[in-house]
PDB file of C-alpha atoms in Angstrom:
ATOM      1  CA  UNK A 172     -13.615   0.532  19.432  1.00 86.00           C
ATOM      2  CA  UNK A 173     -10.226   1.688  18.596  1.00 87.00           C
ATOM      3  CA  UNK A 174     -10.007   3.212  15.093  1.00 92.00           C
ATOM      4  CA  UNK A 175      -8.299   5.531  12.933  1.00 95.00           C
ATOM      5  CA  UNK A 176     -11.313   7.102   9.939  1.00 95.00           C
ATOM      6  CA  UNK A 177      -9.609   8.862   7.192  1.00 96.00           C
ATOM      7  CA  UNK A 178     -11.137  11.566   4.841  1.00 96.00           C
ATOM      8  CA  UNK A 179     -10.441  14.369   2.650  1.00 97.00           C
ATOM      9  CA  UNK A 180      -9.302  12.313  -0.317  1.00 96.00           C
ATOM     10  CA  UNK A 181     -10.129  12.784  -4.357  1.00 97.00           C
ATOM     11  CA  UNK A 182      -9.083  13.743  -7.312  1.00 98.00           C
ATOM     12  CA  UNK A 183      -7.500  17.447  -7.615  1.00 98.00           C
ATOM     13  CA  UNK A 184      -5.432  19.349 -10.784  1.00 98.00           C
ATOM     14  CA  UNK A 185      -1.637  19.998 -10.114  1.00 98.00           C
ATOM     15  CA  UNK A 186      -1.271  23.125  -8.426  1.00 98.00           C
ATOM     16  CA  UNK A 187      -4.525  22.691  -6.066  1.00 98.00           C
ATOM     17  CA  UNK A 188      -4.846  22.173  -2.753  1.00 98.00           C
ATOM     18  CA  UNK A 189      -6.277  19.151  -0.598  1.00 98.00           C
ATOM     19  CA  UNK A 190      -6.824  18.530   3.444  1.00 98.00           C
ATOM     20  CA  UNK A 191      -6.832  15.237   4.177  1.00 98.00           C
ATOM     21  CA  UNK A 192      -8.262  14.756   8.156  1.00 98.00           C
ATOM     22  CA  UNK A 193      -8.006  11.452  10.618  1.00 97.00           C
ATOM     23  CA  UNK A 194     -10.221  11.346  13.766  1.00 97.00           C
ATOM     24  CA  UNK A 195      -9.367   8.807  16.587  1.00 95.00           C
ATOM     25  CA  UNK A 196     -11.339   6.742  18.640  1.00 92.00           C
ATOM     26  CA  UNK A 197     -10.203   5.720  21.858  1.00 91.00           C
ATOM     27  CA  UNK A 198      -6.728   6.218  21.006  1.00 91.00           C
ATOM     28  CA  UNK A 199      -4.698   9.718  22.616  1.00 90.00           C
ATOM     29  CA  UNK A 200      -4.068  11.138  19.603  1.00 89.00           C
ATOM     30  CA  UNK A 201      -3.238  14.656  20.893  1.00 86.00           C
ATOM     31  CA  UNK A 202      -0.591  13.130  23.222  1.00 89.00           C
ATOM     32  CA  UNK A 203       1.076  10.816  21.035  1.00 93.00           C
ATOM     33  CA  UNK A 204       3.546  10.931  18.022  1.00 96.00           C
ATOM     34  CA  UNK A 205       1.717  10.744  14.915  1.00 97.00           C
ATOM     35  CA  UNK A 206       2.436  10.793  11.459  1.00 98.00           C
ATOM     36  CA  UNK A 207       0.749  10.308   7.837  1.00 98.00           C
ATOM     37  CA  UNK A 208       2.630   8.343   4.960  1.00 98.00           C
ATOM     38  CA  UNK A 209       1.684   7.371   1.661  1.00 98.00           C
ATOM     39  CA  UNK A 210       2.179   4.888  -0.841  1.00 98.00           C
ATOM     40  CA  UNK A 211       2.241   5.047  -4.511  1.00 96.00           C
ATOM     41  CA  UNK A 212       1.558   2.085  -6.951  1.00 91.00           C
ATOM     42  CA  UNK A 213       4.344  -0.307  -7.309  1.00 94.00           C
ATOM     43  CA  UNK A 214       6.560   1.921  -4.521  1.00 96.00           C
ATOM     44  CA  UNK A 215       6.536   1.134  -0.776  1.00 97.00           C
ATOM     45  CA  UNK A 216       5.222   3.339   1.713  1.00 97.00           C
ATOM     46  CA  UNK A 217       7.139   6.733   2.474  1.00 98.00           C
ATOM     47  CA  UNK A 218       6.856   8.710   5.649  1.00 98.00           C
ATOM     48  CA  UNK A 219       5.470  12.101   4.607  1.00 98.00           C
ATOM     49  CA  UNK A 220       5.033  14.080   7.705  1.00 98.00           C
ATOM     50  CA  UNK A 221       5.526  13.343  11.602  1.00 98.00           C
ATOM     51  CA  UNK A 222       4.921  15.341  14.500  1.00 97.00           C
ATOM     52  CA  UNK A 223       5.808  14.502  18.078  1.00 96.00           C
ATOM     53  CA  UNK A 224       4.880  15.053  21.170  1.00 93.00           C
ATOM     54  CA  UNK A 225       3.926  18.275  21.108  1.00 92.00           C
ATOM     55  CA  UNK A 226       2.736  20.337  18.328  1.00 92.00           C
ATOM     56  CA  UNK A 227       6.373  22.026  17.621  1.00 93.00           C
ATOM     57  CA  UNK A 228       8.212  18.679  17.050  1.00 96.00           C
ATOM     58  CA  UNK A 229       7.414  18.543  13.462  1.00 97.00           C
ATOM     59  CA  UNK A 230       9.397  16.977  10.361  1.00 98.00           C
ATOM     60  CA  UNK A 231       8.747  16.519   6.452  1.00 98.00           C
ATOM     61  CA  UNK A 232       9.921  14.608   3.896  1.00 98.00           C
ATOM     62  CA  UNK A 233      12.476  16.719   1.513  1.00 98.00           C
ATOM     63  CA  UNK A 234       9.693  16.642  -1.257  1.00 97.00           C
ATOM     64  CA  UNK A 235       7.143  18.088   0.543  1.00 98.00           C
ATOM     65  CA  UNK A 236       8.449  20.292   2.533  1.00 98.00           C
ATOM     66  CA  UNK A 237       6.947  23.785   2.399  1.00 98.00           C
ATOM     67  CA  UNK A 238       3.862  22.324   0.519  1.00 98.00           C
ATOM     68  CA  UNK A 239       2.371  20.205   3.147  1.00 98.00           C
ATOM     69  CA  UNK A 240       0.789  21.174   7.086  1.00 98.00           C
ATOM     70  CA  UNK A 241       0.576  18.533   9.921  1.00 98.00           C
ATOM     71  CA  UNK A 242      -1.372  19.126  12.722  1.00 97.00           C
ATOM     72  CA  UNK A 243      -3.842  18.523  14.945  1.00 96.00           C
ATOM     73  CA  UNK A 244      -7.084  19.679  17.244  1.00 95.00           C
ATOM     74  CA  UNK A 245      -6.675  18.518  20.310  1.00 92.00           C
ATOM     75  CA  UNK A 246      -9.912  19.147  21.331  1.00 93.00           C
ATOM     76  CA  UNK A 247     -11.501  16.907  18.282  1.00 94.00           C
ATOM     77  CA  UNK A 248      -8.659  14.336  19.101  1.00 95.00           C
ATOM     78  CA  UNK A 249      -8.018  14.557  14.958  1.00 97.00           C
ATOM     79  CA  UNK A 250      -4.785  15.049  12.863  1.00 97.00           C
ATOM     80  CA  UNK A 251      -4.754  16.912   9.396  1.00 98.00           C
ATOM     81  CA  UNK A 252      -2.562  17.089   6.674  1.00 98.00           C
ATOM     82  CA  UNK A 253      -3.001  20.149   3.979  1.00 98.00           C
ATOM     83  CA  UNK A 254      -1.531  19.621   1.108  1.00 98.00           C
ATOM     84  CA  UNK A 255      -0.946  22.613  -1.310  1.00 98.00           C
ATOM     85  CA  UNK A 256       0.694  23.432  -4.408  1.00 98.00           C
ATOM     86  CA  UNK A 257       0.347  19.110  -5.287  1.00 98.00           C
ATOM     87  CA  UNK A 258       1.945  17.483  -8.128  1.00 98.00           C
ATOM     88  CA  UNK A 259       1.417  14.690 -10.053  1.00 97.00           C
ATOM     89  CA  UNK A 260       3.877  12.560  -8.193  1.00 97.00           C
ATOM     90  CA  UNK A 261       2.023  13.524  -4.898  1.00 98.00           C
ATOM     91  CA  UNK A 262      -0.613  11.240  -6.159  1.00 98.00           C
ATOM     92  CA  UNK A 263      -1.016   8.012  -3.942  1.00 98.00           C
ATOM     93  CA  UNK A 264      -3.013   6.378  -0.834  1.00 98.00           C
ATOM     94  CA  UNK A 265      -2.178   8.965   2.231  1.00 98.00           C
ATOM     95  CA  UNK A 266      -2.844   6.911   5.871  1.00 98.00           C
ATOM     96  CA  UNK A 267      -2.335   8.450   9.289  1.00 98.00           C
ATOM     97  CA  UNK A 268      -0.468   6.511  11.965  1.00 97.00           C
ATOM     98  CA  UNK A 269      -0.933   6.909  15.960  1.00 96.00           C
ATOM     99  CA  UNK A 270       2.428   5.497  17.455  1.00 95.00           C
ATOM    100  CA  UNK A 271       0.640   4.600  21.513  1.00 93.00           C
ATOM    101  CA  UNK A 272       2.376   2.724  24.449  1.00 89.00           C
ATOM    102  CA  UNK A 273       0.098   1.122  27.047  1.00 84.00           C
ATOM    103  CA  UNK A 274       2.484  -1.636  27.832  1.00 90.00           C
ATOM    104  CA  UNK A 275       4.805  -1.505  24.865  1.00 93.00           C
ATOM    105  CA  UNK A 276       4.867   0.778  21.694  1.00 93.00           C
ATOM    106  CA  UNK A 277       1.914   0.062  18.684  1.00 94.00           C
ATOM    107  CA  UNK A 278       1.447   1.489  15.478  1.00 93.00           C
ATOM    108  CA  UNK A 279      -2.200   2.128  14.748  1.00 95.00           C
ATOM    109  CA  UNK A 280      -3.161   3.061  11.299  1.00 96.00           C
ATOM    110  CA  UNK A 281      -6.073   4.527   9.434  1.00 96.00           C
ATOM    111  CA  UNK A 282      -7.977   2.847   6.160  1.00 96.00           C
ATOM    112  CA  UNK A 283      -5.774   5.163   3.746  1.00 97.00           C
ATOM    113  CA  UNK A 284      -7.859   7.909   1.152  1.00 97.00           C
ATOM    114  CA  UNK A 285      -6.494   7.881  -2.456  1.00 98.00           C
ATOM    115  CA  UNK A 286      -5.221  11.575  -3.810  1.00 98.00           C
ATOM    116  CA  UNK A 287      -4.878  11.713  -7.135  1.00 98.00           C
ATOM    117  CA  UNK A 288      -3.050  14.525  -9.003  1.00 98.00           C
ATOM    118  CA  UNK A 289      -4.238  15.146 -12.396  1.00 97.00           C
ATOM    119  CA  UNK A 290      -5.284  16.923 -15.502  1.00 94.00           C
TER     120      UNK A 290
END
Protein backbone atom coordinates (compact mmCIF):
# COMPACT_ATOMS: atom_id res chain seq x y z
CA UNK A 1 0.00 0.00 0.00
CA UNK A 2 1.46 3.24 -0.95
CA UNK A 3 1.64 5.69 1.98
CA UNK A 4 3.34 8.52 3.42
CA UNK A 5 3.06 8.15 7.92
CA UNK A 6 4.04 11.31 9.55
CA UNK A 7 5.34 11.76 13.19
CA UNK A 8 7.25 13.85 15.45
CA UNK A 9 4.56 16.46 15.99
CA UNK A 10 3.37 18.36 19.48
CA UNK A 11 3.40 21.09 21.31
CA UNK A 12 6.99 22.75 22.10
CA UNK A 13 8.02 26.47 23.86
CA UNK A 14 9.65 29.04 21.41
CA UNK A 15 13.18 28.48 21.31
CA UNK A 16 12.94 24.45 21.41
CA UNK A 17 13.59 22.10 19.09
CA UNK A 18 11.31 19.44 17.20
CA UNK A 19 12.08 16.45 14.46
CA UNK A 20 9.34 15.77 12.61
CA UNK A 21 10.03 12.14 10.49
CA UNK A 22 7.96 10.59 7.28
CA UNK A 23 8.52 6.89 6.36
CA UNK A 24 7.40 5.63 2.85
CA UNK A 25 5.84 2.68 1.75
CA UNK A 26 6.30 1.49 -1.58
CA UNK A 27 7.18 4.76 -2.84
CA UNK A 28 11.37 5.56 -3.72
CA UNK A 29 11.71 8.03 -1.42
CA UNK A 30 15.55 8.10 -1.37
CA UNK A 31 15.55 8.61 -5.18
CA UNK A 32 13.01 11.12 -5.59
CA UNK A 33 12.56 14.93 -4.91
CA UNK A 34 10.89 15.43 -1.75
CA UNK A 35 9.85 18.15 0.25
CA UNK A 36 7.76 19.06 3.56
CA UNK A 37 5.33 22.19 3.65
CA UNK A 38 3.07 23.45 6.10
CA UNK A 39 0.02 25.23 6.53
CA UNK A 40 -1.14 27.58 9.11
CA UNK A 41 -4.85 28.38 9.99
CA UNK A 42 -6.57 30.61 7.62
CA UNK A 43 -3.08 30.75 5.28
CA UNK A 44 -2.46 28.34 2.37
CA UNK A 45 0.16 25.91 2.32
CA UNK A 46 3.93 27.15 2.05
CA UNK A 47 6.80 25.08 0.82
CA UNK A 48 9.22 24.87 3.75
CA UNK A 49 12.04 22.73 2.67
CA UNK A 50 12.87 20.64 -0.63
CA UNK A 51 15.60 18.49 -1.47
CA UNK A 52 16.30 16.89 -4.82
CA UNK A 53 17.71 14.28 -6.20
CA UNK A 54 20.42 13.78 -4.27
CA UNK A 55 21.05 14.73 -0.79
CA UNK A 56 23.10 18.11 -1.76
CA UNK A 57 20.24 19.68 -3.82
CA UNK A 58 18.66 21.29 -0.91
CA UNK A 59 16.54 24.66 -0.57
CA UNK A 60 14.59 26.57 2.34
CA UNK A 61 12.18 28.95 2.64
CA UNK A 62 13.79 32.57 3.65
CA UNK A 63 12.14 32.12 7.19
CA UNK A 64 13.57 29.11 8.04
CA UNK A 65 16.56 29.03 6.78
CA UNK A 66 19.37 28.17 9.20
CA UNK A 67 16.72 26.85 11.73
CA UNK A 68 15.42 23.91 9.92
CA UNK A 69 17.38 20.28 8.51
CA UNK A 70 15.95 18.17 5.59
CA UNK A 71 17.09 14.95 5.04
CA UNK A 72 16.81 11.60 4.70
CA UNK A 73 18.01 7.71 5.50
CA UNK A 74 18.14 6.04 2.65
CA UNK A 75 18.39 2.93 4.11
CA UNK A 76 14.93 3.44 6.25
CA UNK A 77 13.48 4.98 2.95
CA UNK A 78 12.33 8.07 5.54
CA UNK A 79 12.71 11.93 5.29
CA UNK A 80 13.17 14.24 8.44
CA UNK A 81 12.82 17.66 9.11
CA UNK A 82 14.55 19.20 12.49
CA UNK A 83 13.35 22.10 13.40
CA UNK A 84 15.33 24.26 15.96
CA UNK A 85 15.31 27.53 17.48
CA UNK A 86 10.99 27.52 16.52
CA UNK A 87 8.82 30.43 16.89
CA UNK A 88 5.48 31.03 17.39
CA UNK A 89 4.73 31.65 13.77
CA UNK A 90 6.39 28.21 12.98
CA UNK A 91 3.31 26.80 14.48
CA UNK A 92 1.08 24.89 11.85
CA UNK A 93 0.29 21.29 10.20
CA UNK A 94 3.92 20.19 8.64
CA UNK A 95 3.21 17.27 5.66
CA UNK A 96 5.94 15.63 3.62
CA UNK A 97 5.52 15.29 -0.14
CA UNK A 98 7.22 12.46 -2.48
CA UNK A 99 7.17 14.05 -6.08
CA UNK A 100 7.43 10.07 -8.21
CA UNK A 101 7.14 9.47 -12.04
CA UNK A 102 6.14 5.97 -13.16
CA UNK A 103 4.41 7.15 -16.24
CA UNK A 104 3.95 10.82 -15.50
CA UNK A 105 4.91 13.00 -12.40
CA UNK A 106 2.56 12.53 -8.86
CA UNK A 107 2.61 14.26 -5.77
CA UNK A 108 2.17 11.92 -2.84
CA UNK A 109 1.58 13.38 0.50
CA UNK A 110 1.64 12.37 4.12
CA UNK A 111 -1.46 12.82 6.83
CA UNK A 112 0.24 16.20 8.16
CA UNK A 113 1.38 16.37 12.32
CA UNK A 114 0.35 19.69 14.01
CA UNK A 115 3.49 21.76 15.71
CA UNK A 116 2.50 24.12 17.87
CA UNK A 117 4.77 26.89 19.24
CA UNK A 118 3.87 28.12 22.55
CA UNK A 119 4.16 29.36 26.06
Amino acid sequence: QVQLVESGGGLVQPGGSLRLSCIASELPLSTSPVSWYRQAPGKERELVAHMGFTDDATSYADSVKGRFTISRDKTKNAMYLLMNSLKSEDTAVYFCNVYVFATEWVDYWGQGTQVTVST
